[in-house]
Amino acid sequence: NLWHCVKCAVGMGIPFDDAVRMATRTPAEMLKIKKGSIKKGYDADLLIINDKLDIEKVIIKGEVFN
């Protein structure tokens, strides 16, 4: 899955912020959709992660999943 790819990229030395941007904001901008950033008018789907980059919670349209 895409999060696994982000973790692999970080493991290969790509800075975390860059890896996340490559998986979120960049494709959203290319597709011209309002995702990939935390801004007014954008979808607010989020991952809550721990210091090992493991997913702790997922928030989709305001609903929290453990």
PDB file of N, CA, C and O in Angstrom:
ATOM      1  N   ASN A   1       0.834  -1.182   0.000  1.00  0.00           N
ATOM      2  CA  ASN A   1       0.000   0.000   0.000  1.00  0.00           C
ATOM      3  C   ASN A   1       0.881   1.248   0.000  1.00  0.00           C
ATOM      4  O   ASN A   1       2.100   1.173   0.157  1.00  0.00           O
ATOM      5  N   LEU A   2       0.272   2.384  -0.183  1.00  0.00           N
ATOM      6  CA  LEU A   2       1.030   3.627  -0.336  1.00  0.00           C
ATOM      7  C   LEU A   2       1.800   3.993   0.933  1.00  0.00           C
ATOM      8  O   LEU A   2       2.922   4.495   0.855  1.00  0.00           O
ATOM      9  N   TRP A   3       1.213   3.739   2.098  1.00  0.00           N
ATOM     10  CA  TRP A   3       1.939   4.064   3.334  1.00  0.00           C
ATOM     11  C   TRP A   3       3.195   3.210   3.462  1.00  0.00           C
ATOM     12  O   TRP A   3       4.236   3.681   3.906  1.00  0.00           O
ATOM     13  N   HIS A   4       3.123   1.970   3.061  1.00  0.00           N
ATOM     14  CA  HIS A   4       4.306   1.097   3.072  1.00  0.00           C
ATOM     15  C   HIS A   4       5.389   1.694   2.168  1.00  0.00           C
ATOM     16  O   HIS A   4       6.572   1.676   2.506  1.00  0.00           O
ATOM     17  N   CYS A   5       4.987   2.219   1.025  1.00  0.00           N
ATOM     18  CA  CYS A   5       5.945   2.863   0.112  1.00  0.00           C
ATOM     19  C   CYS A   5       6.598   4.076   0.759  1.00  0.00           C
ATOM     20  O   CYS A   5       7.802   4.301   0.607  1.00  0.00           O
ATOM     21  N   VAL A   6       5.818   4.868   1.483  1.00  0.00           N
ATOM     22  CA  VAL A   6       6.374   6.031   2.194  1.00  0.00           C
ATOM     23  C   VAL A   6       7.408   5.563   3.208  1.00  0.00           C
ATOM     24  O   VAL A   6       8.513   6.108   3.283  1.00  0.00           O
ATOM     25  N   LYS A   7       7.071   4.544   3.977  1.00  0.00           N
ATOM     26  CA  LYS A   7       8.007   4.026   4.980  1.00  0.00           C
ATOM     27  C   LYS A   7       9.284   3.496   4.327  1.00  0.00           C
ATOM     28  O   LYS A   7      10.388   3.720   4.838  1.00  0.00           O
ATOM     29  N   CYS A   8       9.146   2.813   3.200  1.00  0.00           N
ATOM     30  CA  CYS A   8      10.328   2.307   2.489  1.00  0.00           C
ATOM     31  C   CYS A   8      11.192   3.459   1.987  1.00  0.00           C
ATOM     32  O   CYS A   8      12.419   3.408   2.080  1.00  0.00           O
ATOM     33  N   ALA A   9      10.564   4.498   1.463  1.00  0.00           N
ATOM     34  CA  ALA A   9      11.308   5.657   0.972  1.00  0.00           C
ATOM     35  C   ALA A   9      12.095   6.302   2.107  1.00  0.00           C
ATOM     36  O   ALA A   9      13.279   6.636   1.951  1.00  0.00           O
ATOM     37  N   VAL A  10      11.465   6.456   3.254  1.00  0.00           N
ATOM     38  CA  VAL A  10      12.146   7.029   4.427  1.00  0.00           C
ATOM     39  C   VAL A  10      13.298   6.120   4.840  1.00  0.00           C
ATOM     40  O   VAL A  10      14.398   6.590   5.147  1.00  0.00           O
ATOM     41  N   GLY A  11      13.070   4.822   4.815  1.00  0.00           N
ATOM     42  CA  GLY A  11      14.116   3.866   5.159  1.00  0.00           C
ATOM     43  C   GLY A  11      15.309   3.917   4.223  1.00  0.00           C
ATOM     44  O   GLY A  11      16.422   3.553   4.588  1.00  0.00           O
ATOM     45  N   MET A  12      15.084   4.385   2.988  1.00  0.00           N
ATOM     46  CA  MET A  12      16.176   4.506   2.016  1.00  0.00           C
ATOM     47  C   MET A  12      16.835   5.884   2.065  1.00  0.00           C
ATOM     48  O   MET A  12      17.675   6.185   1.226  1.00  0.00           O
ATOM     49  N   GLY A  13      16.414   6.706   3.037  1.00  0.00           N
ATOM     50  CA  GLY A  13      17.076   7.991   3.223  1.00  0.00           C
ATOM     51  C   GLY A  13      16.340   9.214   2.716  1.00  0.00           C
ATOM     52  O   GLY A  13      16.839  10.331   2.847  1.00  0.00           O
ATOM     53  N   ILE A  14      15.175   9.044   2.131  1.00  0.00           N
ATOM     54  CA  ILE A  14      14.395  10.204   1.693  1.00  0.00           C
ATOM     55  C   ILE A  14      13.791  10.846   2.940  1.00  0.00           C
ATOM     56  O   ILE A  14      13.195  10.166   3.769  1.00  0.00           O
ATOM     57  N   PRO A  15      13.954  12.158   3.106  1.00  0.00           N
ATOM     58  CA  PRO A  15      13.376  12.823   4.280  1.00  0.00           C
ATOM     59  C   PRO A  15      11.866  12.577   4.384  1.00  0.00           C
ATOM     60  O   PRO A  15      11.158  12.557   3.362  1.00  0.00           O
ATOM     61  N   PHE A  16      11.393  12.392   5.605  1.00  0.00           N
ATOM     62  CA  PHE A  16       9.986  12.077   5.864  1.00  0.00           C
ATOM     63  C   PHE A  16       9.053  13.059   5.170  1.00  0.00           C
ATOM     64  O   PHE A  16       8.116  12.651   4.486  1.00  0.00           O
ATOM     65  N   ASP A  17       9.288  14.359   5.342  1.00  0.00           N
ATOM     66  CA  ASP A  17       8.403  15.360   4.745  1.00  0.00           C
ATOM     67  C   ASP A  17       8.338  15.219   3.228  1.00  0.00           C
ATOM     68  O   ASP A  17       7.277  15.362   2.625  1.00  0.00           O
ATOM     69  N   ASP A  18       9.466  14.933   2.605  1.00  0.00           N
ATOM     70  CA  ASP A  18       9.495  14.764   1.153  1.00  0.00           C
ATOM     71  C   ASP A  18       8.726  13.518   0.732  1.00  0.00           C
ATOM     72  O   ASP A  18       7.977  13.543  -0.247  1.00  0.00           O
ATOM     73  N   ALA A  19       8.907  12.420   1.456  1.00  0.00           N
ATOM     74  CA  ALA A  19       8.218  11.171   1.127  1.00  0.00           C
ATOM     75  C   ALA A  19       6.703  11.335   1.241  1.00  0.00           C
ATOM     76  O   ALA A  19       5.956  10.876   0.371  1.00  0.00           O
ATOM     77  N   VAL A  20       6.262  12.002   2.293  1.00  0.00           N
ATOM     78  CA  VAL A  20       4.822  12.226   2.478  1.00  0.00           C
ATOM     79  C   VAL A  20       4.285  13.128   1.370  1.00  0.00           C
ATOM     80  O   VAL A  20       3.233  12.863   0.800  1.00  0.00           O
ATOM     81  N   ARG A  21       5.008  14.183   1.051  1.00  0.00           N
ATOM     82  CA  ARG A  21       4.565  15.089  -0.017  1.00  0.00           C
ATOM     83  C   ARG A  21       4.453  14.347  -1.355  1.00  0.00           C
ATOM     84  O   ARG A  21       3.508  14.524  -2.107  1.00  0.00           O
ATOM     85  N   MET A  22       5.439  13.473  -1.641  1.00  0.00           N
ATOM     86  CA  MET A  22       5.414  12.721  -2.895  1.00  0.00           C
ATOM     87  C   MET A  22       4.204  11.787  -2.976  1.00  0.00           C
ATOM     88  O   MET A  22       3.714  11.487  -4.068  1.00  0.00           O
ATOM     89  N   ALA A  23       3.722  11.326  -1.826  1.00  0.00           N
ATOM     90  CA  ALA A  23       2.596  10.392  -1.804  1.00  0.00           C
ATOM     91  C   ALA A  23       1.239  11.088  -1.687  1.00  0.00           C
ATOM     92  O   ALA A  23       0.204  10.459  -1.912  1.00  0.00           O
ATOM     93  N   THR A  24       1.248  12.374  -1.357  1.00  0.00           N
ATOM     94  CA  THR A  24      -0.023  13.056  -1.087  1.00  0.00           C
ATOM     95  C   THR A  24      -0.221  14.278  -1.975  1.00  0.00           C
ATOM     96  O   THR A  24      -0.993  14.256  -2.913  1.00  0.00           O
ATOM     97  N   ARG A  25       0.489  15.334  -1.658  1.00  0.00           N
ATOM     98  CA  ARG A  25       0.261  16.615  -2.336  1.00  0.00           C
ATOM     99  C   ARG A  25       0.603  16.570  -3.829  1.00  0.00           C
ATOM    100  O   ARG A  25      -0.166  17.064  -4.662  1.00  0.00           O
ATOM    101  N   THR A  26       1.729  15.978  -4.173  1.00  0.00           N
ATOM    102  CA  THR A  26       2.147  15.970  -5.580  1.00  0.00           C
ATOM    103  C   THR A  26       1.123  15.289  -6.489  1.00  0.00           C
ATOM    104  O   THR A  26       0.697  15.880  -7.489  1.00  0.00           O
ATOM    105  N   PRO A  27       0.669  14.057  -6.180  1.00  0.00           N
ATOM    106  CA  PRO A  27      -0.334  13.453  -7.060  1.00  0.00           C
ATOM    107  C   PRO A  27      -1.656  14.224  -7.072  1.00  0.00           C
ATOM    108  O   PRO A  27      -2.305  14.334  -8.113  1.00  0.00           O
ATOM    109  N   ALA A  28      -2.051  14.775  -5.918  1.00  0.00           N
ATOM    110  CA  ALA A  28      -3.297  15.546  -5.867  1.00  0.00           C
ATOM    111  C   ALA A  28      -3.208  16.773  -6.758  1.00  0.00           C
ATOM    112  O   ALA A  28      -4.162  17.103  -7.481  1.00  0.00           O
ATOM    113  N   GLU A  29      -2.068  17.456  -6.727  1.00  0.00           N
ATOM    114  CA  GLU A  29      -1.896  18.627  -7.588  1.00  0.00           C
ATOM    115  C   GLU A  29      -1.914  18.230  -9.068  1.00  0.00           C
ATOM    116  O   GLU A  29      -2.517  18.929  -9.886  1.00  0.00           O
ATOM    117  N   MET A  30      -1.286  17.120  -9.400  1.00  0.00           N
ATOM    118  CA  MET A  30      -1.265  16.665 -10.791  1.00  0.00           C
ATOM    119  C   MET A  30      -2.666  16.304 -11.283  1.00  0.00           C
ATOM    120  O   MET A  30      -3.006  16.525 -12.437  1.00  0.00           O
ATOM    121  N   LEU A  31      -3.486  15.743 -10.373  1.00  0.00           N
ATOM    122  CA  LEU A  31      -4.850  15.364 -10.720  1.00  0.00           C
ATOM    123  C   LEU A  31      -5.847  16.511 -10.532  1.00  0.00           C
ATOM    124  O   LEU A  31      -7.032  16.360 -10.825  1.00  0.00           O
ATOM    125  N   LYS A  32      -5.344  17.643  -9.999  1.00  0.00           N
ATOM    126  CA  LYS A  32      -6.172  18.830  -9.750  1.00  0.00           C
ATOM    127  C   LYS A  32      -7.354  18.525  -8.829  1.00  0.00           C
ATOM    128  O   LYS A  32      -8.498  18.920  -9.101  1.00  0.00           O
ATOM    129  N   ILE A  33      -7.056  17.786  -7.748  1.00  0.00           N
ATOM    130  CA  ILE A  33      -8.081  17.502  -6.742  1.00  0.00           C
ATOM    131  C   ILE A  33      -7.645  18.104  -5.411  1.00  0.00           C
ATOM    132  O   ILE A  33      -6.459  18.288  -5.157  1.00  0.00           O
ATOM    133  N   LYS A  34      -8.615  18.426  -4.568  1.00  0.00           N
ATOM    134  CA  LYS A  34      -8.328  19.072  -3.285  1.00  0.00           C
ATOM    135  C   LYS A  34      -8.085  18.026  -2.208  1.00  0.00           C
ATOM    136  O   LYS A  34      -8.945  17.747  -1.372  1.00  0.00           O
ATOM    137  N   LYS A  35      -6.921  17.438  -2.267  1.00  0.00           N
ATOM    138  CA  LYS A  35      -6.449  16.470  -1.273  1.00  0.00           C
ATOM    139  C   LYS A  35      -4.962  16.713  -1.081  1.00  0.00           C
ATOM    140  O   LYS A  35      -4.334  17.418  -1.847  1.00  0.00           O
ATOM    141  N   GLY A  36      -4.390  16.113  -0.054  1.00  0.00           N
ATOM    142  CA  GLY A  36      -2.951  16.160   0.111  1.00  0.00           C
ATOM    143  C   GLY A  36      -2.425  17.320   0.929  1.00  0.00           C
ATOM    144  O   GLY A  36      -1.232  17.420   1.166  1.00  0.00           O
ATOM    145  N   SER A  37      -3.296  18.193   1.369  1.00  0.00           N
ATOM    146  CA  SER A  37      -2.895  19.329   2.208  1.00  0.00           C
ATOM    147  C   SER A  37      -3.961  19.550   3.264  1.00  0.00           C
ATOM    148  O   SER A  37      -5.128  19.207   3.066  1.00  0.00           O
ATOM    149  N   ILE A  38      -3.553  20.145   4.362  1.00  0.00           N
ATOM    150  CA  ILE A  38      -4.517  20.496   5.405  1.00  0.00           C
ATOM    151  C   ILE A  38      -4.848  21.971   5.205  1.00  0.00           C
ATOM    152  O   ILE A  38      -4.124  22.859   5.653  1.00  0.00           O
ATOM    153  N   LYS A  39      -5.914  22.205   4.461  1.00  0.00           N
ATOM    154  CA  LYS A  39      -6.351  23.556   4.129  1.00  0.00           C
ATOM    155  C   LYS A  39      -7.875  23.594   4.082  1.00  0.00           C
ATOM    156  O   LYS A  39      -8.515  22.570   3.826  1.00  0.00           O
ATOM    157  N   LYS A  40      -8.416  24.783   4.256  1.00  0.00           N
ATOM    158  CA  LYS A  40      -9.854  24.968   4.134  1.00  0.00           C
ATOM    159  C   LYS A  40     -10.289  24.560   2.724  1.00  0.00           C
ATOM    160  O   LYS A  40      -9.655  24.924   1.730  1.00  0.00           O
ATOM    161  N   GLY A  41     -11.355  23.764   2.653  1.00  0.00           N
ATOM    162  CA  GLY A  41     -11.880  23.317   1.379  1.00  0.00           C
ATOM    163  C   GLY A  41     -11.296  22.006   0.878  1.00  0.00           C
ATOM    164  O   GLY A  41     -11.726  21.489  -0.142  1.00  0.00           O
ATOM    165  N   TYR A  42     -10.323  21.473   1.583  1.00  0.00           N
ATOM    166  CA  TYR A  42      -9.699  20.207   1.186  1.00  0.00           C
ATOM    167  C   TYR A  42     -10.258  19.075   2.034  1.00  0.00           C
ATOM    168  O   TYR A  42     -10.687  19.290   3.166  1.00  0.00           O
ATOM    169  N   ASP A  43     -10.255  17.846   1.497  1.00  0.00           N
ATOM    170  CA  ASP A  43     -10.636  16.683   2.303  1.00  0.00           C
ATOM    171  C   ASP A  43      -9.703  16.588   3.502  1.00  0.00           C
ATOM    172  O   ASP A  43      -8.502  16.818   3.370  1.00  0.00           O
ATOM    173  N   ALA A  44     -10.256  16.234   4.645  1.00  0.00           N
ATOM    174  CA  ALA A  44      -9.453  16.142   5.864  1.00  0.00           C
ATOM    175  C   ALA A  44      -9.243  14.691   6.271  1.00  0.00           C
ATOM    176  O   ALA A  44      -9.516  14.296   7.393  1.00  0.00           O
ATOM    177  N   ASP A  45      -8.763  13.877   5.358  1.00  0.00           N
ATOM    178  CA  ASP A  45      -8.422  12.495   5.670  1.00  0.00           C
ATOM    179  C   ASP A  45      -6.986  12.487   6.181  1.00  0.00           C
ATOM    180  O   ASP A  45      -6.087  13.012   5.523  1.00  0.00           O
ATOM    181  N   LEU A  46      -6.783  11.917   7.366  1.00  0.00           N
ATOM    182  CA  LEU A  46      -5.471  11.979   8.025  1.00  0.00           C
ATOM    183  C   LEU A  46      -5.070  10.627   8.592  1.00  0.00           C
ATOM    184  O   LEU A  46      -5.913   9.816   8.941  1.00  0.00           O
ATOM    185  N   LEU A  47      -3.751  10.431   8.706  1.00  0.00           N
ATOM    186  CA  LEU A  47      -3.197   9.294   9.431  1.00  0.00           C
ATOM    187  C   LEU A  47      -2.546   9.831  10.696  1.00  0.00           C
ATOM    188  O   LEU A  47      -1.836  10.831  10.656  1.00  0.00           O
ATOM    189  N   ILE A  48      -2.763   9.144  11.792  1.00  0.00           N
ATOM    190  CA  ILE A  48      -2.053   9.438  13.037  1.00  0.00           C
ATOM    191  C   ILE A  48      -1.027   8.318  13.173  1.00  0.00           C
ATOM    192  O   ILE A  48      -1.388   7.137  13.207  1.00  0.00           O
ATOM    193  N   ILE A  49       0.250   8.697  13.222  1.00  0.00           N
ATOM    194  CA  ILE A  49       1.320   7.703  13.251  1.00  0.00           C
ATOM    195  C   ILE A  49       2.134   7.831  14.524  1.00  0.00           C
ATOM    196  O   ILE A  49       2.109   8.865  15.198  1.00  0.00           O
ATOM    197  N   ASN A  50       2.888   6.785  14.841  1.00  0.00           N
ATOM    198  CA  ASN A  50       3.785   6.839  15.997  1.00  0.00           C
ATOM    199  C   ASN A  50       5.209   7.109  15.519  1.00  0.00           C
ATOM    200  O   ASN A  50       5.449   7.299  14.320  1.00  0.00           O
ATOM    201  N   ASP A  51       6.153   7.095  16.450  1.00  0.00           N
ATOM    202  CA  ASP A  51       7.539   7.429  16.098  1.00  0.00           C
ATOM    203  C   ASP A  51       8.212   6.371  15.233  1.00  0.00           C
ATOM    204  O   ASP A  51       9.260   6.611  14.649  1.00  0.00           O
ATOM    205  N   LYS A  52       7.587   5.200  15.101  1.00  0.00           N
ATOM    206  CA  LYS A  52       8.118   4.146  14.218  1.00  0.00           C
ATOM    207  C   LYS A  52       7.425   4.168  12.854  1.00  0.00           C
ATOM    208  O   LYS A  52       7.619   3.263  12.055  1.00  0.00           O
ATOM    209  N   LEU A  53       6.606   5.198  12.630  1.00  0.00           N
ATOM    210  CA  LEU A  53       5.844   5.376  11.393  1.00  0.00           C
ATOM    211  C   LEU A  53       4.744   4.333  11.209  1.00  0.00           C
ATOM    212  O   LEU A  53       4.264   4.113  10.099  1.00  0.00           O
ATOM    213  N   ASP A  54       4.331   3.713  12.298  1.00  0.00           N
ATOM    214  CA  ASP A  54       3.202   2.791  12.245  1.00  0.00           C
ATOM    215  C   ASP A  54       1.909   3.587  12.402  1.00  0.00           C
ATOM    216  O   ASP A  54       1.843   4.540  13.178  1.00  0.00           O
ATOM    217  N   ILE A  55       0.873   3.192  11.689  1.00  0.00           N
ATOM    218  CA  ILE A  55      -0.409   3.887  11.766  1.00  0.00           C
ATOM    219  C   ILE A  55      -1.099   3.538  13.079  1.00  0.00           C
ATOM    220  O   ILE A  55      -1.295   2.369  13.396  1.00  0.00           O
ATOM    221  N   GLU A  56      -1.462   4.566  13.826  1.00  0.00           N
ATOM    222  CA  GLU A  56      -2.187   4.390  15.087  1.00  0.00           C
ATOM    223  C   GLU A  56      -3.694   4.579  14.873  1.00  0.00           C
ATOM    224  O   GLU A  56      -4.498   3.854  15.428  1.00  0.00           O
ATOM    225  N   LYS A  57      -4.058   5.601  14.089  1.00  0.00           N
ATOM    226  CA  LYS A  57      -5.462   5.895  13.803  1.00  0.00           C
ATOM    227  C   LYS A  57      -5.571   6.469  12.399  1.00  0.00           C
ATOM    228  O   LYS A  57      -4.618   7.021  11.866  1.00  0.00           O
ATOM    229  N   VAL A  58      -6.761   6.341  11.855  1.00  0.00           N
ATOM    230  CA  VAL A  58      -7.074   6.914  10.547  1.00  0.00           C
ATOM    231  C   VAL A  58      -8.321   7.774  10.728  1.00  0.00           C
ATOM    232  O   VAL A  58      -9.282   7.361  11.381  1.00  0.00           O
ATOM    233  N   ILE A  59      -8.295   8.969  10.152  1.00  0.00           N
ATOM    234  CA  ILE A  59      -9.457   9.851  10.205  1.00  0.00           C
ATOM    235  C   ILE A  59      -9.908  10.080   8.762  1.00  0.00           C
ATOM    236  O   ILE A  59      -9.153  10.582   7.944  1.00  0.00           O
ATOM    237  N   ILE A  60     -11.137   9.686   8.488  1.00  0.00           N
ATOM    238  CA  ILE A  60     -11.720   9.849   7.156  1.00  0.00           C
ATOM    239  C   ILE A  60     -13.029  10.599   7.291  1.00  0.00           C
ATOM    240  O   ILE A  60     -13.949  10.130   7.982  1.00  0.00           O
ATOM    241  N   LYS A  61     -13.096  11.775   6.672  1.00  0.00           N
ATOM    242  CA  LYS A  61     -14.294  12.627   6.721  1.00  0.00           C
ATOM    243  C   LYS A  61     -14.757  12.844   8.154  1.00  0.00           C
ATOM    244  O   LYS A  61     -15.939  12.815   8.446  1.00  0.00           O
ATOM    245  N   GLY A  62     -13.800  13.031   9.059  1.00  0.00           N
ATOM    246  CA  GLY A  62     -14.097  13.316  10.457  1.00  0.00           C
ATOM    247  C   GLY A  62     -14.361  12.101  11.326  1.00  0.00           C
ATOM    248  O   GLY A  62     -14.483  12.217  12.537  1.00  0.00           O
ATOM    249  N   GLU A  63     -14.426  10.909  10.749  1.00  0.00           N
ATOM    250  CA  GLU A  63     -14.659   9.693  11.532  1.00  0.00           C
ATOM    251  C   GLU A  63     -13.322   9.037  11.831  1.00  0.00           C
ATOM    252  O   GLU A  63     -12.489   8.840  10.945  1.00  0.00           O
ATOM    253  N   VAL A  64     -13.125   8.695  13.122  1.00  0.00           N
ATOM    254  CA  VAL A  64     -11.855   8.117  13.576  1.00  0.00           C
ATOM    255  C   VAL A  64     -11.958   6.591  13.597  1.00  0.00           C
ATOM    256  O   VAL A  64     -12.907   6.020  14.116  1.00  0.00           O
ATOM    257  N   PHE A  65     -10.938   5.957  13.002  1.00  0.00           N
ATOM    258  CA  PHE A  65     -10.855   4.495  12.990  1.00  0.00           C
ATOM    259  C   PHE A  65      -9.557   4.097  13.693  1.00  0.00           C
ATOM    260  O   PHE A  65      -8.525   4.695  13.453  1.00  0.00           O
ATOM    261  N   ASN A  66      -9.630   3.105  14.552  1.00  0.00           N
ATOM    262  CA  ASN A  66      -8.427   2.614  15.256  1.00  0.00           C
ATOM    263  C   ASN A  66      -7.815   1.458  14.522  1.00  0.00           C
ATOM    264  O   ASN A  66      -8.366   0.731  13.837  1.00  0.00           O
TER     265      ASN A  66
END
